[in-house]
CSV table of C-alpha atoms in Angstrom, one decimal:
chain,number,residue,atom,x,y,z
A,80,MET,CA,-33.0,-78.5,80.9
A,81,ARG,CA,-36.6,-79.8,79.1
A,82,LYS,CA,-37.5,-79.0,76.1
A,83,PHE,CA,-39.8,-76.7,75.7
A,84,ALA,CA,-42.6,-77.8,72.9
A,85,ILE,CA,-44.2,-75.7,70.5
A,86,PRO,CA,-48.2,-75.0,70.8
A,87,ALA,CA,-50.2,-77.0,68.9
A,88,SER,CA,-51.6,-73.5,67.7
A,89,ALA,CA,-48.8,-72.1,66.2
A,90,LEU,CA,-48.7,-75.2,63.8
A,91,ALA,CA,-52.1,-74.6,62.6
A,92,ILE,CA,-52.3,-70.6,61.7
A,93,ALA,CA,-55.1,-70.0,59.6
A,94,MET,CA,-54.6,-68.0,56.1
A,95,VAL,CA,-57.9,-66.1,56.6
A,96,SER,CA,-58.4,-62.5,56.5
A,97,PRO,CA,-59.9,-60.5,58.9
A,98,ALA,CA,-63.6,-58.8,58.4
A,99,LEU,CA,-61.8,-55.3,57.8
A,100,ALA,CA,-58.7,-54.0,57.4
A,101,GLU,CA,-56.7,-52.3,59.8
A,102,LYS,CA,-53.4,-51.3,61.0
A,103,TRP,CA,-52.1,-51.6,64.5
A,104,ASP,CA,-49.1,-49.8,65.7
A,105,MET,CA,-47.4,-51.6,68.3
A,106,PRO,CA,-45.0,-49.9,70.7
A,107,MET,CA,-42.1,-51.2,72.3
A,108,GLY,CA,-39.7,-50.0,74.9
A,109,TYR,CA,-36.7,-51.3,73.6
A,110,SER,CA,-34.0,-51.0,70.9
A,111,GLY,CA,-34.7,-52.2,67.4
A,112,THR,CA,-31.5,-54.4,67.8
A,113,ASN,CA,-32.9,-56.0,71.1
A,114,PHE,CA,-33.9,-59.7,71.0
A,115,HIS,CA,-37.8,-58.7,72.4
A,116,SER,CA,-37.5,-56.0,69.8
A,117,GLN,CA,-36.7,-58.4,66.9
A,118,THR,CA,-39.3,-61.1,67.9
A,119,GLY,CA,-41.7,-58.2,68.2
A,120,ALA,CA,-41.1,-57.7,64.6
A,121,GLU,CA,-41.1,-61.4,63.6
A,122,PHE,CA,-44.9,-61.6,65.4
A,123,ALA,CA,-45.9,-58.5,62.9
A,124,GLU,CA,-44.9,-59.8,60.1
A,125,CYS,CA,-46.5,-63.4,60.6
A,126,VAL,CA,-49.7,-61.5,61.9
A,127,THR,CA,-49.5,-59.4,58.4
A,128,THR,CA,-48.8,-62.0,56.4
A,129,GLY,CA,-51.2,-64.3,58.1
A,130,THR,CA,-54.2,-62.3,57.5
A,131,GLY,CA,-52.9,-61.5,53.8
A,132,GLY,CA,-52.3,-57.7,54.7
A,133,ASP,CA,-55.8,-56.9,56.1
A,134,LEU,CA,-54.6,-56.7,59.5
A,135,GLU,CA,-51.4,-55.0,59.0
A,136,VAL,CA,-48.9,-54.8,62.6
A,137,VAL,CA,-46.2,-52.3,62.3
A,138,THR,CA,-43.4,-52.2,65.4
A,139,HIS,CA,-42.1,-48.9,66.9
A,140,PRO,CA,-39.0,-50.1,68.8
A,141,GLY,CA,-37.0,-47.4,71.3
A,142,GLY,CA,-39.7,-46.2,73.0
A,143,SER,CA,-40.4,-43.7,69.5
A,144,LEU,CA,-43.7,-44.2,69.3
A,145,PHE,CA,-44.7,-44.2,73.3
A,146,LYS,CA,-42.0,-43.9,76.0
A,147,GLY,CA,-41.6,-47.3,77.8
A,148,ASN,CA,-43.8,-45.9,81.0
A,149,GLU,CA,-46.6,-44.6,78.5
A,150,ILE,CA,-47.4,-47.8,76.3
A,151,LYS,CA,-49.6,-49.3,78.6
A,152,ARG,CA,-52.2,-46.8,78.9
A,153,ALA,CA,-51.6,-45.4,76.0
A,154,VAL,CA,-52.9,-49.3,74.7
A,155,GLN,CA,-55.7,-49.4,77.6
A,156,THR,CA,-56.7,-45.6,76.0
A,157,GLY,CA,-56.7,-46.9,72.0
A,158,GLN,CA,-53.8,-44.3,71.1
A,159,ALA,CA,-52.2,-48.0,70.3
A,160,LEU,CA,-54.0,-51.1,69.6
A,161,ILE,CA,-51.5,-53.5,70.9
A,162,GLY,CA,-48.0,-53.1,72.8
A,163,GLU,CA,-45.2,-54.7,74.4
A,164,ARG,CA,-43.5,-53.6,78.0
A,165,LEU,CA,-42.0,-55.3,81.0
A,166,LEU,CA,-43.8,-56.7,83.1
A,167,SER,CA,-42.8,-55.9,86.2
A,168,ALA,CA,-42.9,-51.9,85.5
A,169,HIS,CA,-46.6,-52.5,86.8
A,170,GLN,CA,-45.9,-53.9,89.9
A,171,ASN,CA,-47.3,-50.8,91.5
A,172,GLU,CA,-50.7,-51.4,90.4
A,173,ASP,CA,-51.1,-55.0,91.3
A,174,PRO,CA,-48.5,-56.7,93.0
A,175,LEU,CA,-49.1,-60.0,90.5
A,176,PHE,CA,-47.2,-57.7,88.2
A,177,GLY,CA,-44.0,-58.6,89.9
A,178,ILE,CA,-44.1,-62.3,90.1
A,179,ASP,CA,-41.6,-62.8,87.9
A,180,SER,CA,-39.0,-60.0,89.8
A,181,ILE,CA,-39.2,-62.0,93.6
A,182,PRO,CA,-35.5,-62.5,94.0
A,183,PHE,CA,-34.3,-65.7,93.5
A,184,LEU,CA,-37.7,-67.3,93.4
A,185,ALA,CA,-37.3,-68.6,89.6
A,186,THR,CA,-33.9,-68.5,88.7
A,187,SER,CA,-33.6,-70.4,85.5
A,188,PHE,CA,-35.1,-70.5,82.2
A,189,GLU,CA,-37.3,-73.7,83.2
A,190,ASP,CA,-38.3,-72.4,86.5
A,191,ALA,CA,-39.0,-68.8,84.8
A,192,GLU,CA,-41.5,-71.0,82.4
A,193,LYS,CA,-43.1,-73.1,85.2
A,194,LEU,CA,-43.6,-69.8,87.4
A,195,TRP,CA,-45.0,-68.4,84.3
A,196,GLU,CA,-47.2,-71.0,83.7
A,197,ALA,CA,-48.7,-71.1,87.1
A,198,ALA,CA,-49.2,-66.9,87.3
A,199,LYS,CA,-50.6,-66.9,83.4
A,200,PRO,CA,-54.4,-67.3,84.2
A,201,GLU,CA,-54.3,-65.0,87.0
A,202,MET,CA,-52.3,-62.6,84.8
A,203,THR,CA,-54.7,-63.2,81.8
A,204,ALA,CA,-58.1,-62.5,84.5
A,205,LEU,CA,-56.0,-58.6,86.2
A,206,LEU,CA,-55.1,-57.6,82.5
A,207,GLN,CA,-59.1,-58.3,81.6
A,208,SER,CA,-60.3,-56.6,84.1
A,209,GLN,CA,-58.0,-53.5,82.7
A,210,GLY,CA,-59.4,-53.5,79.5
A,211,LEU,CA,-56.0,-56.0,77.7
A,212,HIS,CA,-55.7,-58.7,76.0
A,213,LEU,CA,-52.5,-60.9,77.3
A,214,LEU,CA,-51.0,-62.5,74.2
A,215,TYR,CA,-47.9,-63.4,75.1
A,216,SER,CA,-44.8,-63.2,77.1
A,217,VAL,CA,-41.2,-63.6,76.7
A,218,PRO,CA,-38.3,-63.6,79.5
A,219,TRP,CA,-35.0,-62.1,79.7
A,220,PRO,CA,-31.8,-63.8,80.3
A,221,PRO,CA,-30.8,-64.4,84.6
A,222,GLN,CA,-30.0,-60.7,86.1
A,223,GLY,CA,-26.9,-59.7,86.9
A,224,LEU,CA,-25.2,-56.8,89.0
A,225,TYR,CA,-23.2,-54.3,87.2
A,226,PHE,CA,-20.6,-51.9,88.6
A,227,LYS,CA,-18.0,-49.6,87.5
A,228,LYS,CA,-15.8,-50.5,90.5
A,229,GLU,CA,-15.2,-54.4,92.2
A,230,VAL,CA,-17.5,-55.4,94.9
A,231,ASN,CA,-17.4,-58.1,96.8
A,232,SER,CA,-19.7,-57.6,99.2
A,233,VAL,CA,-22.7,-55.6,99.8
A,234,ALA,CA,-21.2,-53.5,102.5
A,235,ASP,CA,-19.4,-52.2,98.8
A,236,MET,CA,-22.5,-51.4,97.0
A,237,GLU,CA,-23.2,-48.5,99.8
A,238,GLY,CA,-24.4,-45.6,98.7
A,239,ILE,CA,-24.1,-46.1,94.4
A,240,LYS,CA,-26.8,-44.4,92.1
A,241,PHE,CA,-28.8,-47.8,91.1
A,242,ARG,CA,-30.5,-47.8,87.9
A,243,SER,CA,-34.4,-48.9,89.0
A,244,TYR,CA,-37.1,-50.0,86.9
A,245,ASN,CA,-39.8,-51.5,89.0
A,246,THR,CA,-40.2,-52.3,92.8
A,247,ALA,CA,-38.4,-54.9,92.9
A,248,THR,CA,-35.0,-53.2,92.5
A,249,ALA,CA,-35.9,-49.9,94.0
A,250,ARG,CA,-36.4,-52.1,97.2
A,251,LEU,CA,-32.8,-54.4,96.6
A,252,ALA,CA,-31.5,-50.9,96.4
A,253,GLU,CA,-33.0,-49.8,99.8
A,254,LEU,CA,-31.7,-53.2,101.5
A,255,ALA,CA,-28.2,-52.8,99.9
A,256,GLY,CA,-27.8,-49.6,101.0
A,257,MET,CA,-27.9,-47.8,97.0
A,258,ILE,CA,-29.4,-45.0,95.7
A,259,PRO,CA,-32.5,-46.1,93.5
A,260,ILE,CA,-32.8,-43.9,90.3
A,261,GLN,CA,-35.5,-44.5,87.4
A,262,ILE,CA,-34.1,-45.1,84.4
A,263,GLU,CA,-36.0,-46.4,81.2
A,264,ALA,CA,-34.2,-48.7,78.8
A,265,ALA,CA,-33.8,-46.2,76.2
A,266,GLU,CA,-32.1,-44.1,78.9
A,267,ILE,CA,-29.2,-46.2,80.2
A,268,SER,CA,-26.5,-45.5,77.9
A,269,GLN,CA,-27.0,-41.3,78.9
A,270,ALA,CA,-27.8,-42.2,82.4
A,271,PHE,CA,-24.5,-44.0,83.0
A,272,ALA,CA,-22.1,-41.8,80.7
A,273,THR,CA,-23.2,-38.9,82.6
A,274,GLY,CA,-22.9,-40.5,86.4
A,275,VAL,CA,-27.0,-40.5,87.0
A,276,ALA,CA,-26.5,-43.7,87.3
A,277,GLU,CA,-23.4,-45.5,88.6
A,278,SER,CA,-24.9,-49.6,88.6
A,279,MET,CA,-27.9,-51.8,87.8
A,280,VAL,CA,-29.3,-55.2,87.8
A,281,SER,CA,-30.3,-56.2,84.5
A,282,SER,CA,-29.3,-58.8,82.3
A,283,GLY,CA,-25.8,-59.5,79.7
A,284,SER,CA,-28.6,-58.5,77.2
A,285,THR,CA,-29.2,-54.8,78.4
A,286,GLY,CA,-25.7,-54.3,78.8
A,287,TYR,CA,-24.7,-55.2,75.2
A,288,ASP,CA,-27.3,-53.3,73.6
A,289,ARG,CA,-26.4,-50.3,75.3
A,290,LYS,CA,-22.6,-51.0,75.2
A,291,VAL,CA,-22.4,-50.0,79.2
A,292,TRP,CA,-18.6,-51.3,78.5
A,293,GLU,CA,-18.5,-47.4,77.9
A,294,SER,CA,-19.2,-46.6,81.5
A,295,LEU,CA,-19.0,-50.0,83.6
A,296,THR,CA,-16.2,-52.1,84.3
A,297,HIS,CA,-17.9,-55.1,86.4
A,298,PHE,CA,-20.7,-57.6,85.8
A,299,TYR,CA,-21.5,-60.4,88.1
A,300,GLU,CA,-23.4,-63.6,87.5
A,301,VAL,CA,-25.9,-63.8,90.2
A,302,ASP,CA,-29.2,-65.4,88.4
A,303,ALA,CA,-31.3,-63.0,91.0
A,304,TRP,CA,-34.3,-63.5,88.7
A,305,LEU,CA,-35.8,-63.5,84.6
A,306,PRO,CA,-37.8,-60.9,84.1
A,307,ARG,CA,-40.2,-60.9,80.9
A,308,ASN,CA,-41.9,-58.6,78.3
A,309,TYR,CA,-45.3,-59.0,77.4
A,310,VAL,CA,-47.4,-58.4,75.0
A,311,PHE,CA,-51.1,-57.0,74.8
A,312,VAL,CA,-53.9,-56.1,73.0
A,313,ASN,CA,-56.5,-53.2,73.7
A,314,SER,CA,-59.8,-55.3,74.4
A,315,ASP,CA,-62.2,-53.8,72.5
A,316,ALA,CA,-60.2,-53.8,69.3
A,317,TRP,CA,-59.1,-57.6,70.1
A,318,ASN,CA,-63.3,-57.6,70.9
A,319,GLY,CA,-63.8,-56.3,67.2
A,320,LEU,CA,-62.2,-59.1,65.4
A,321,ASP,CA,-63.4,-61.6,64.1
A,322,ASP,CA,-62.9,-65.5,64.9
A,323,SER,CA,-60.5,-66.1,62.0
A,324,ALA,CA,-58.0,-63.1,62.3
A,325,ARG,CA,-58.0,-64.2,66.4
A,326,ASN,CA,-56.5,-67.6,65.5
A,327,ILE,CA,-54.1,-65.9,63.4
A,328,ILE,CA,-52.8,-63.6,65.7
A,329,ASN,CA,-52.7,-66.6,68.7
A,330,GLY,CA,-51.1,-68.5,66.3
A,331,CYS,CA,-48.5,-66.3,65.9
A,332,ALA,CA,-48.0,-64.8,69.6
A,333,ASP,CA,-47.1,-68.6,70.0
A,334,LEU,CA,-44.1,-69.4,67.7
A,335,ALA,CA,-42.9,-65.5,69.2
A,336,ALA,CA,-43.0,-66.9,72.5
A,337,TYR,CA,-41.8,-69.9,71.6
A,338,ALA,CA,-38.8,-68.3,69.5
A,339,GLY,CA,-37.9,-65.6,72.0
A,340,LEU,CA,-37.6,-68.4,75.2
A,341,TRP,CA,-35.0,-69.4,72.5
A,342,ARG,CA,-33.4,-66.5,71.3
A,343,SER,CA,-33.0,-65.8,75.1
A,344,ILE,CA,-31.5,-68.6,76.0
A,345,GLN,CA,-29.3,-68.4,73.2
A,346,TYR,CA,-28.1,-65.0,73.9
A,347,THR,CA,-27.2,-65.3,77.2
A,348,GLY,CA,-23.4,-66.7,76.5
A,349,PHE,CA,-23.3,-64.9,73.5
A,350,THR,CA,-23.6,-61.5,75.3
A,351,LEU,CA,-21.7,-62.1,78.4
A,352,SER,CA,-19.0,-63.3,76.0
A,353,GLU,CA,-19.1,-59.9,74.2
A,354,LEU,CA,-19.0,-57.6,77.3
A,355,ALA,CA,-15.5,-59.6,78.6
A,356,LYS,CA,-14.5,-59.2,75.2
A,357,ASN,CA,-15.2,-55.5,75.2
A,358,GLY,CA,-13.0,-55.1,78.2
A,359,MET,CA,-16.1,-55.8,80.9
A,360,THR,CA,-14.8,-58.1,84.1
A,361,VAL,CA,-17.3,-60.7,83.8
A,362,GLN,CA,-17.5,-63.3,86.7
A,363,ARG,CA,-19.8,-65.5,89.1
A,364,ALA,CA,-20.0,-63.3,92.4
A,365,GLY,CA,-18.6,-64.4,95.3
A,366,ASP,CA,-20.1,-66.4,97.8
A,367,GLN,CA,-20.1,-63.5,100.2
A,368,LEU,CA,-22.3,-61.5,97.9
A,369,GLN,CA,-24.3,-64.0,96.9
A,370,GLY,CA,-25.1,-65.0,100.1
A,371,GLU,CA,-26.0,-61.5,101.3
A,372,LEU,CA,-28.3,-61.4,97.9
A,373,ARG,CA,-30.4,-64.4,99.1
A,374,GLU,CA,-31.1,-62.7,102.3
A,375,PHE,CA,-32.4,-60.3,99.9
A,376,GLY,CA,-34.5,-62.6,98.6
A,377,VAL,CA,-36.3,-64.1,101.2
A,378,ILE,CA,-37.0,-60.7,103.1
A,379,MET,CA,-38.5,-59.8,99.5
A,380,THR,CA,-40.0,-63.0,99.0
A,381,ASP,CA,-42.2,-62.6,102.1
A,382,GLU,CA,-43.2,-59.1,101.3
A,383,TRP,CA,-44.4,-60.0,98.7
A,384,LEU,CA,-47.0,-62.5,99.4
A,385,GLU,CA,-48.0,-60.6,101.8
A,386,ASN,CA,-48.9,-57.7,99.6
A,387,ALA,CA,-50.4,-60.3,97.0
A,388,GLY,CA,-52.3,-61.9,99.6
A,389,ASP,CA,-54.5,-64.7,99.0
A,390,THR,CA,-53.7,-64.5,94.7
A,391,GLY,CA,-49.9,-64.5,95.3
A,392,ARG,CA,-50.0,-67.4,97.2
A,393,THR,CA,-51.8,-69.7,94.9
A,394,VAL,CA,-49.7,-69.0,92.0
A,395,VAL,CA,-46.0,-69.4,94.4
A,396,ASP,CA,-48.0,-72.3,95.3
A,397,ALA,CA,-48.4,-73.9,92.4
A,398,PHE,CA,-45.3,-72.9,91.3
A,399,ARG,CA,-43.4,-74.7,93.9
A,400,ALA,CA,-45.4,-77.8,93.8
A,401,MET,CA,-44.3,-78.0,89.7
A,402,GLN,CA,-40.8,-78.3,91.2
């Protein structure tokens, strides 16, 4: 894998205070022990310290301030001024939000960063049109499949209750003959413990955080995609800051993106080993299952490109030109 350089702006954070003292509450959907939440907490501390406490950012992980599906709207309406959310959770608003969850388009950290680089200009413009300013984004580890039984083919998946969290996961369930059930991250443990869900596609990180070995037995590595979380600010709040405050926040955001990426890379192996230590069977998917899933990937890529139109095609073409 190529090395990812620390952005220059991250090395030149000016220790200058904003014009007015403020406090920004930052709702986050994942538990405080999750590496995204830890990265967000470090970002918040960086901003607070960098501004000499004149702009204090306070994180609220685990859906404690707003539930995951409420965060983006809360920031848009000014109920909170900054927040973090799973990017693809908003694919129903615009297909571009699902660029990171197209199966088997970008299946490594390096490709995921290239795809984000290709998508970022369009994503920035889309968020601006919704009253939001994009700060930074961090990928999850590669997505694998969790089950409570051995699965060797798509036929073995038929009728299973499958936790979905975006349009792509719901469509994957449909293609595989599973039953998609919308479940937020904070509700995963309870859903599996009560039988509301029996399977999901997610990273080793989510499984480790939610101790899914208490209900599930198998994790299959398929590297389907690397979804992203992103951090965004209410546009009016952002525009109300002076240049020095925005420079501090941008520098902290660049540091967070860099640290979050490497944390995700390092966390991948750790979490899979922890799943195995706690009794789960962790292995690569067999050739038959992998091949059948890749066929779904072709279908879903074509569907996404059709829905995303010229904008989506531009992003995917730019990404493929980097290969």
